[in-house]
Short mmCIF file of C-alpha atoms and ligand atoms in Angstrom, two decimals:
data_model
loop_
_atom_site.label_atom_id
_atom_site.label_comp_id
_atom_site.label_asym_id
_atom_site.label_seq_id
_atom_site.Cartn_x
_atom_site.Cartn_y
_atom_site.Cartn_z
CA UNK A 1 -0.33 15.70 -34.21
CA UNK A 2 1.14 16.09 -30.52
CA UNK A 3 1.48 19.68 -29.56
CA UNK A 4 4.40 19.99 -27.33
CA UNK A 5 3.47 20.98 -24.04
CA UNK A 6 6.51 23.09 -21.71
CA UNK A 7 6.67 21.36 -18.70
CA UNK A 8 6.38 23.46 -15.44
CA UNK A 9 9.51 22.77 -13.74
CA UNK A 10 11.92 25.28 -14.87
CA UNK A 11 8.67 27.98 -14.50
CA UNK A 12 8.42 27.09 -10.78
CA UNK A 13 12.36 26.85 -9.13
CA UNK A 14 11.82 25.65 -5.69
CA UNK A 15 14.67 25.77 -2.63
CA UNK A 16 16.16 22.47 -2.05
CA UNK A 17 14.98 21.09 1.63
CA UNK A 18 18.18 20.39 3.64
CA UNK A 19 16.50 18.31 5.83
CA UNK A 20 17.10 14.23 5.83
CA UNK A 21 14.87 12.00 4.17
CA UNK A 22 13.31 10.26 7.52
CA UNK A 23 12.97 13.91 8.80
CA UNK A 24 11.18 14.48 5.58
CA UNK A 25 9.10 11.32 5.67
CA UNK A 26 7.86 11.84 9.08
CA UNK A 27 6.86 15.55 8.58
CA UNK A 28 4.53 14.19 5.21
CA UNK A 29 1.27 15.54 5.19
CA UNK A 30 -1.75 13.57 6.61
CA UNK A 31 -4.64 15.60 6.95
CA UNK A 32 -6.91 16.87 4.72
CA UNK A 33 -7.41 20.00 6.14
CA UNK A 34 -3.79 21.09 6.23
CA UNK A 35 -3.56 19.53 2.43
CA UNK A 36 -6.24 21.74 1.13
CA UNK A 37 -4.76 24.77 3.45
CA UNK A 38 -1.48 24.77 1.46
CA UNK A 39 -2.77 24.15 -1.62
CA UNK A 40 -5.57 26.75 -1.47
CA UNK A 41 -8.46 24.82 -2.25
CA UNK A 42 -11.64 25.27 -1.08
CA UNK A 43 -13.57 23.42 2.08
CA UNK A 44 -16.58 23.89 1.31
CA UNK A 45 -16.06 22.40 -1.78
CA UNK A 46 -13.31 19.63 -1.16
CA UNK A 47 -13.09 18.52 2.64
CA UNK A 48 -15.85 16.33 2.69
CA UNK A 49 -15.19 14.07 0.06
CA UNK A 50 -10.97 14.13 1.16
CA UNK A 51 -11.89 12.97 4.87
CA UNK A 52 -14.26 10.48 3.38
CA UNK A 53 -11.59 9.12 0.74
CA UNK A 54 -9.18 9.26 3.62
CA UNK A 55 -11.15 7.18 5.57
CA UNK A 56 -10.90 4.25 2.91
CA UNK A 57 -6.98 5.15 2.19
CA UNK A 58 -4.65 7.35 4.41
CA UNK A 59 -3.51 10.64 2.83
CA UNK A 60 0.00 10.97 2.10
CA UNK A 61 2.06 13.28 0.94
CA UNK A 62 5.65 14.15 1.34
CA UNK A 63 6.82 18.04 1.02
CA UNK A 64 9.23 18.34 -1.73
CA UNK A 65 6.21 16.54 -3.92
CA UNK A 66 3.58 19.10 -2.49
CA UNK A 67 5.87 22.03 -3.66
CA UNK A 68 5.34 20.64 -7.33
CA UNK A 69 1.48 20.90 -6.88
CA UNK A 70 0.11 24.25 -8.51
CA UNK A 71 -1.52 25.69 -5.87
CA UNK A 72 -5.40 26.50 -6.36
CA UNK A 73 -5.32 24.23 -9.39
CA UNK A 74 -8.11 21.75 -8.41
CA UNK A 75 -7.35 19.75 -11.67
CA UNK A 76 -3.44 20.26 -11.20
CA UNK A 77 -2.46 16.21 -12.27
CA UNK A 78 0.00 15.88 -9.18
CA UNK A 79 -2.78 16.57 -6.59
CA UNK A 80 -4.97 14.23 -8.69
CA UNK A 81 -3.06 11.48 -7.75
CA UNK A 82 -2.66 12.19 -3.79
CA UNK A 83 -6.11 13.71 -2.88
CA UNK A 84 -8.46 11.68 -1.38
CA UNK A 85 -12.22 12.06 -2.91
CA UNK A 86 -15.67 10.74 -2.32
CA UNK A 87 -15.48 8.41 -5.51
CA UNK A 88 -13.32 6.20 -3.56
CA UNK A 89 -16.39 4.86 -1.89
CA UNK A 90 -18.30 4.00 -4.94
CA UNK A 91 -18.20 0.37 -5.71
CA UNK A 92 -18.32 -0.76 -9.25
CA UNK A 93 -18.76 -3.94 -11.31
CA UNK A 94 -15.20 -5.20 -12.52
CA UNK A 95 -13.73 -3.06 -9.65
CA UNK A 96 -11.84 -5.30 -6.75
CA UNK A 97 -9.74 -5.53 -3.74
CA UNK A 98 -6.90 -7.60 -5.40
CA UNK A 99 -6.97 -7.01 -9.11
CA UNK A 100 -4.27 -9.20 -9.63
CA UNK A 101 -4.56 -12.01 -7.13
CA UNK A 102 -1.62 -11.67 -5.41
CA UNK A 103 -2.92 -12.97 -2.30
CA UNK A 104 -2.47 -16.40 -3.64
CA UNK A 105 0.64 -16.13 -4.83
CA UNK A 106 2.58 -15.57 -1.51
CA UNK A 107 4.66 -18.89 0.51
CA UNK A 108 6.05 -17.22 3.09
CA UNK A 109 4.80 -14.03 4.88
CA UNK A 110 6.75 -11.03 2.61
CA UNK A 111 7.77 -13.11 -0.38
CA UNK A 112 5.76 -13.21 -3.59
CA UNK A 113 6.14 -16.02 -6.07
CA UNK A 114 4.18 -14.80 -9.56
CA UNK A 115 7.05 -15.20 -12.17
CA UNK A 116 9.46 -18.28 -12.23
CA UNK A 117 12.69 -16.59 -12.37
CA UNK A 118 11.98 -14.09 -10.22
CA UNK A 119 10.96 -13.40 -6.60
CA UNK A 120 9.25 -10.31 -5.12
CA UNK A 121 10.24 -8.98 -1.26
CA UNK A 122 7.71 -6.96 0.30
CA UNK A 123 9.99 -5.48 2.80
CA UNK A 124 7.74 -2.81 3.78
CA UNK A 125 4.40 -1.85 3.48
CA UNK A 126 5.16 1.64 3.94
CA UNK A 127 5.01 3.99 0.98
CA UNK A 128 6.45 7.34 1.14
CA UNK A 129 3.51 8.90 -0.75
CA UNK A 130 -0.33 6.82 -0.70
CA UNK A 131 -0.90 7.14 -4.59
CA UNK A 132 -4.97 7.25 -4.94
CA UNK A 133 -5.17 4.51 -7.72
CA UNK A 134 -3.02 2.26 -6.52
CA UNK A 135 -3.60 -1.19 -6.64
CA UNK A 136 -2.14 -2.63 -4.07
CA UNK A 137 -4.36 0.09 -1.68
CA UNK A 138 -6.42 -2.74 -0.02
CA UNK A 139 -3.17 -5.12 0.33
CA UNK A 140 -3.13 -6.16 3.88
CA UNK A 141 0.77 -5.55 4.82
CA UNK A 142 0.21 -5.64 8.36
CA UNK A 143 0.35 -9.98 7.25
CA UNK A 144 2.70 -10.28 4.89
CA UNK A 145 5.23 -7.96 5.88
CA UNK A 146 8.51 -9.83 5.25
CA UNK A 147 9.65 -10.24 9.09
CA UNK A 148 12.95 -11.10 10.43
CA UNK A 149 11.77 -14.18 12.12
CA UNK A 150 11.06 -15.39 8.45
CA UNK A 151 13.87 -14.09 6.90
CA UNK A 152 16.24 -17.66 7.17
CA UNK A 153 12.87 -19.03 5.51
CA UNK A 154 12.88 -16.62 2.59
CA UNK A 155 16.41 -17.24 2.12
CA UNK A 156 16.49 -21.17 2.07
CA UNK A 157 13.80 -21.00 -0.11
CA UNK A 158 15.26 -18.94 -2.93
CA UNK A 159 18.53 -20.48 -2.36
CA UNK A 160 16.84 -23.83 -3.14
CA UNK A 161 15.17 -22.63 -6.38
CA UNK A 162 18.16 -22.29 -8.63
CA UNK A 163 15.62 -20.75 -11.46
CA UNK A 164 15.48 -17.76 -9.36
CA UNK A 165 18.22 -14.80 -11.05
CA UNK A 166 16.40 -11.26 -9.82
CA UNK A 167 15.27 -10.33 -6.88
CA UNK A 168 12.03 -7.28 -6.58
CA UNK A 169 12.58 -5.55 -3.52
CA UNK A 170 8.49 -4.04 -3.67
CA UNK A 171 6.09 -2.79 -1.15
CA UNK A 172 4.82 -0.51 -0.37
CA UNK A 173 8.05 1.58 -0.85
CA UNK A 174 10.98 -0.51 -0.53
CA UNK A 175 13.35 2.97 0.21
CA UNK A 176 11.39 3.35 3.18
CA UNK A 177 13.38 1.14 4.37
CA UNK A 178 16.48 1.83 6.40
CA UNK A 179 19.97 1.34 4.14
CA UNK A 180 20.74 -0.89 7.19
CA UNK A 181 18.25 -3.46 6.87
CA UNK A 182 18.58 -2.88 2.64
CA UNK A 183 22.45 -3.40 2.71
CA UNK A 184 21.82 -6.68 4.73
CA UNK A 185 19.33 -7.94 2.53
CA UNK A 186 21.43 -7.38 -0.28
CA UNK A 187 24.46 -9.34 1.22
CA UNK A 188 22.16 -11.92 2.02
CA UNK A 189 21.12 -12.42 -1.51
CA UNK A 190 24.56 -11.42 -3.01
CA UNK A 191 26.15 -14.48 -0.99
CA UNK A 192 23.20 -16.81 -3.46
CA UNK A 193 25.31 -17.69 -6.69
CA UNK A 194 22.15 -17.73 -9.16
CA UNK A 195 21.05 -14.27 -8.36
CA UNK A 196 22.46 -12.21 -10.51
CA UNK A 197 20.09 -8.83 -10.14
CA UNK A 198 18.85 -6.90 -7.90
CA UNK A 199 15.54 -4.38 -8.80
CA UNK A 200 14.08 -2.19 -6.55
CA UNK A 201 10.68 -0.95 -7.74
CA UNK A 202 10.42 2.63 -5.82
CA UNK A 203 8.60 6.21 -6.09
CA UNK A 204 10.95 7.70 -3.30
CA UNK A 205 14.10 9.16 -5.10
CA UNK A 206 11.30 10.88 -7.26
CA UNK A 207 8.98 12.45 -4.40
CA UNK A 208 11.76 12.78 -1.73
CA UNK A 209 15.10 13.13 -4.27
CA UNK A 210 16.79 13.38 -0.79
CA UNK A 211 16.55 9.80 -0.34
CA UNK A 212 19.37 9.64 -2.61
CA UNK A 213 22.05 9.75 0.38
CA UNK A 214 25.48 8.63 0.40
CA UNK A 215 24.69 5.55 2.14
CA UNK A 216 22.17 4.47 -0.75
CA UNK A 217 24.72 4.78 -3.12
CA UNK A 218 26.98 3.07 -1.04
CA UNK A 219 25.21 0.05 -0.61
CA UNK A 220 23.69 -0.03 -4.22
CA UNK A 221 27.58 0.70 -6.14
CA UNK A 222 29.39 -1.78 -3.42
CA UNK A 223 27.40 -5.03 -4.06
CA UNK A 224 28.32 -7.87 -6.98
CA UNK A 225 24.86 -8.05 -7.77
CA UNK A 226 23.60 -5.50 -11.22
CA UNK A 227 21.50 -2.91 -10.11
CA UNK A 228 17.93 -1.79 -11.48
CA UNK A 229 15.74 0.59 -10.40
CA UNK A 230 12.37 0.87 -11.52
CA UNK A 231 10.91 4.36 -11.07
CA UNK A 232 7.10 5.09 -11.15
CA UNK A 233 6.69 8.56 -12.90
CA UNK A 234 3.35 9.21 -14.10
CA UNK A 235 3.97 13.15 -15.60
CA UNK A 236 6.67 15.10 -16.43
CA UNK A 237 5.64 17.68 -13.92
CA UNK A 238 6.89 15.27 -11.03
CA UNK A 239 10.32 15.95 -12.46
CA UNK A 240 12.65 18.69 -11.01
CA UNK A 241 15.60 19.85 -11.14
CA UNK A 242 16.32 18.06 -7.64
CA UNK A 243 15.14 14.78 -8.69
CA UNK A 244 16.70 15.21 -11.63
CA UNK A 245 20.18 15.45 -9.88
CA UNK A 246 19.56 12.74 -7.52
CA UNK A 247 18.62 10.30 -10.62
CA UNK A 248 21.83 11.64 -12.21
CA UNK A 249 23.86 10.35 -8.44
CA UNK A 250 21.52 6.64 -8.94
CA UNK A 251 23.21 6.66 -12.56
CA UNK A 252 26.57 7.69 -11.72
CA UNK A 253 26.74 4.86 -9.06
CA UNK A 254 25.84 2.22 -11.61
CA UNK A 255 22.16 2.19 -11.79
CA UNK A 256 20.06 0.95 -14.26
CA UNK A 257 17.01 3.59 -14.22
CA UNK A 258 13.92 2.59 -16.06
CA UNK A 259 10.27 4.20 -15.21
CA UNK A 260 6.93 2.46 -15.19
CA UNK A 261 3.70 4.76 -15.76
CA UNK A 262 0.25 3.88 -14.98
CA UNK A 263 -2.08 5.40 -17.36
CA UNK A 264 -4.51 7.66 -15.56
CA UNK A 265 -7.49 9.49 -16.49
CA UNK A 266 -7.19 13.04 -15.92
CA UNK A 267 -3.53 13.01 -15.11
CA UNK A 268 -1.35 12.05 -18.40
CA UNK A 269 -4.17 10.74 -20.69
CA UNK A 270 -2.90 12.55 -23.50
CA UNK A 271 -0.39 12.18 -25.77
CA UNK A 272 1.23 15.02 -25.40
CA UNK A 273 1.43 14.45 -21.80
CA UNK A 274 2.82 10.84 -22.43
CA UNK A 275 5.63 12.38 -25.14
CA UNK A 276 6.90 14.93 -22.56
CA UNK A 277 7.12 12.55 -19.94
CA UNK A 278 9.49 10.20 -21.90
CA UNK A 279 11.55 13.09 -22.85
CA UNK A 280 11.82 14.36 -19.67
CA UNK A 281 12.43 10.68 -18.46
CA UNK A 282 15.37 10.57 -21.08
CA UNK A 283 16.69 13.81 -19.83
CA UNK A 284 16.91 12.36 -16.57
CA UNK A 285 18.67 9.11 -17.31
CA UNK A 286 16.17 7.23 -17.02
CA UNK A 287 14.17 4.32 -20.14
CA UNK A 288 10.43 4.69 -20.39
CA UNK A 289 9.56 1.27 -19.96
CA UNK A 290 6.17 0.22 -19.01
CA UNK A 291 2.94 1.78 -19.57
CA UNK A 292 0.39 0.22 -17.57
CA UNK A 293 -3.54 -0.19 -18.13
CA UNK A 294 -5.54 0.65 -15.02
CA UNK A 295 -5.65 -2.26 -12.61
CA UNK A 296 -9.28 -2.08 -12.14
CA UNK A 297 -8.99 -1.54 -7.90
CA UNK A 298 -12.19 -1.08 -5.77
CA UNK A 299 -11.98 2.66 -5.14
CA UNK A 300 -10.16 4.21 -8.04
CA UNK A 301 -13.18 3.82 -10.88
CA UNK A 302 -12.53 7.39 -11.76
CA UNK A 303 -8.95 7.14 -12.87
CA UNK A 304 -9.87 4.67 -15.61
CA UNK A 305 -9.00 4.43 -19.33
CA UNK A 306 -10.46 1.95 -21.90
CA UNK A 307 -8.11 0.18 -23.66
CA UNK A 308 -8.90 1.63 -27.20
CA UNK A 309 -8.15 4.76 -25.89
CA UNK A 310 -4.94 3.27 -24.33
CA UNK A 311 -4.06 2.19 -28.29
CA UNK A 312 -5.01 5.25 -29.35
CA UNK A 313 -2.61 7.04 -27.58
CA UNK A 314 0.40 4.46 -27.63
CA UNK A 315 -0.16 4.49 -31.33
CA UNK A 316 0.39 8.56 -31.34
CA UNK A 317 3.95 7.93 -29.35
CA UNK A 318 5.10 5.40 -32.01
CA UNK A 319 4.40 8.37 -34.76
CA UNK A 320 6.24 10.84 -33.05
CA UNK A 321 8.59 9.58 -30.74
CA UNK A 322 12.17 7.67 -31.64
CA UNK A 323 11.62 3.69 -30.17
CA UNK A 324 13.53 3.68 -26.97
CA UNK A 325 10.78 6.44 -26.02
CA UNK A 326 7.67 4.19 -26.74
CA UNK A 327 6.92 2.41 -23.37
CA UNK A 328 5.35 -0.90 -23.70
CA UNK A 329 1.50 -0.84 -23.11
CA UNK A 330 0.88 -3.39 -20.90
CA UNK A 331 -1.43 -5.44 -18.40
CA UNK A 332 -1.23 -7.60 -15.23
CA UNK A 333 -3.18 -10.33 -15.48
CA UNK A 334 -3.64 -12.70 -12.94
CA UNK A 335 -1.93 -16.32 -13.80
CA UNK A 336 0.17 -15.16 -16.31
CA UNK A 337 3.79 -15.66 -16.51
CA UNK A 338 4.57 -12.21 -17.50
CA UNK A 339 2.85 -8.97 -18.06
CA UNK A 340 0.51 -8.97 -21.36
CA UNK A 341 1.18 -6.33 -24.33
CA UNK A 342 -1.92 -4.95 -25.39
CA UNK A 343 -1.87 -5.63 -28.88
CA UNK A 344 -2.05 -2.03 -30.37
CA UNK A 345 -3.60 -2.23 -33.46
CA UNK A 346 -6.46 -4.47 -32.30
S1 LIG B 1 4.16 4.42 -4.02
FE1 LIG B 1 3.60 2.61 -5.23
S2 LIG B 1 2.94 1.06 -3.74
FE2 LIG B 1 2.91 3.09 -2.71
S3 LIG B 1 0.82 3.86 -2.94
FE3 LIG B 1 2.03 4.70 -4.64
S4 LIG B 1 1.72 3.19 -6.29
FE4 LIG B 1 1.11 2.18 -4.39
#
């Protein structure tokens, strides 16, 4: 039986920060000591392993998402994701740089080819917030950053390949990049007859919800091309009452909002965790779509679930939760054409 758990958003009002998104961006914290400063935790206990982690993979963490974290709560599930820990150097059988292979699936410096009728564009590899278990945390951006000197290249080529109808704008965070260079890329591909969507796979309008600016919703409600955006909310705690309005200005401009969990150990491993976050998703706008197993990425061992547990807890969702609430369990694995169900009563 799930036992409904409140979630902590209406407990904790916070002020809304009037300042811009880049301002925002820029003043993210990046050091370990300031991180454990504001969020009351102790050195002696913590600073080690966080500058060692930190080492491996850059802290990251934008203010409007630090002013969800409960401070002094060491097992608080927001700052499980963002702080950097000791564990990260561990290496363990099973555990990779490149979980899914990517790095052979990419033509042209920025593009990635996995699916056949659709095409991913890293156009950053900036993210607005360095997520600990994320598998793309080895991915080396710095060469295959889609440039502009390839950018006639990437457009030839999916002009040519008529199978192509959706466009990924990925990353890193794909909002981190200016609406300028976004808006022109989505011209570009809106002047391609096949393409038909758009998706932008982003954490931004959910850890700074002032990235949803007039100019983003300019850009996004003006082209021809259908709009999705795929969020990546792991708990119902990183949902406010300010990300909640900004999702509400994606919708109202046309957006199709769907979310994408990972399932992580000690963060929403539980099913009541899982059932509150696809409410709150719903209350938001916004279609629990995938839930993901845990890519198994060098570094992140610790945020692991087995797969019967995985079942175990997808299987509690479908008792208690209507259908469209149910996201779909799922894997990446490398080579196929699509991602793979887990089959949940295996
Ligand atoms: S925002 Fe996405 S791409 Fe960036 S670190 Fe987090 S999971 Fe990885």
């Amino acid at each position: 039986m799930i036992q409904r758990t409140a979630t902590r958003i209406e407990a904790r009002p916070i002020d809304h920060d009037t300042r811009s998104w880049q301002q925002l961006l820029s003043a993210s914290v990046t050091s370990p000591e300031v991180l454990l400063e504001r969020l009351q935790l102790d050195p002696a206990t913590w600073l080690s392993g966080a500058r060692e982690g930190d080492r491996l993979f850059q802290l990251r963490v934008p203010e409007p998402y630090l002013q969800r974290i409960v401070p002094g709560d060491p097992a608080d599930p927001l700052l499980r994701q963002i702080l950097p820990l000791s564990a990260e150097a561990d290496k363990r059988p099973g555990f990779v740089r490149d979980p899914l292979q990517e790095s052979g699936a990419i033509p042209i410096a920025g593009l990635i080819r996995k699916y056949q009728s659709r095409a991913l564009l890293m156009v950053t590899g900036q993210c607005a917030i360095n997520c600990r278990y994320c598998f793309r945390r080895h991915f080396p951006y710095d060469e295959n950053r889609l440039s502009p000197r390839d950018r006639a290249d990437v457009l030839s080529s999916l002009t040519d390949d008529t199978r192509i109808n959706e466009v990924i704008f990925s990353g890193g965070d794909p909002l981190v990049a200016s609406d300028r260079l976004l808006s022109s890329w989505a011209e570009s591909l809106a002047d391609i007859p096949h393409i038909r969507r758009l998706r932008i796979h982003t954490r931004l309008p959910v850890v700074i919800p002032q990235r949803v600016c007039g100019s983003l919703l300019e850009w996004l409600s003006s082209s021809r091309l259908q709009m999705v955006m795929v969020l990546h909310v792991n708990h119902p705690a990183e949902l406010d009452n300010h990300t909640r309005h900004a999702l509400g200005r994606l919708k109202a401009a046309g957006v199709t909002l769907l979310n994408q969990s990972v399932l992580l150990r000690g963060v929403n491993d539980t099913a009541d965790v899982l059932a509150d976050l696809s409410e709150r998703l719903f209350d938001c706008g916004v279609l629990p779509y995938y839930l993901h197993a845990f890519d198994p990425v060098e570094g992140a061992h610790h945020f692991d679930v087995s797969d019967d547990r995985a079942r175990e807890l997808v299987r509690q969702l479908i008792g208690t939760l209507p259908g469209f609430l149910v996201p779909k369990l799922v894997r990446e694995v490398p080579d196929k054409p699509g991602k793979t169900p887990l089959d949940l009563f295996a």
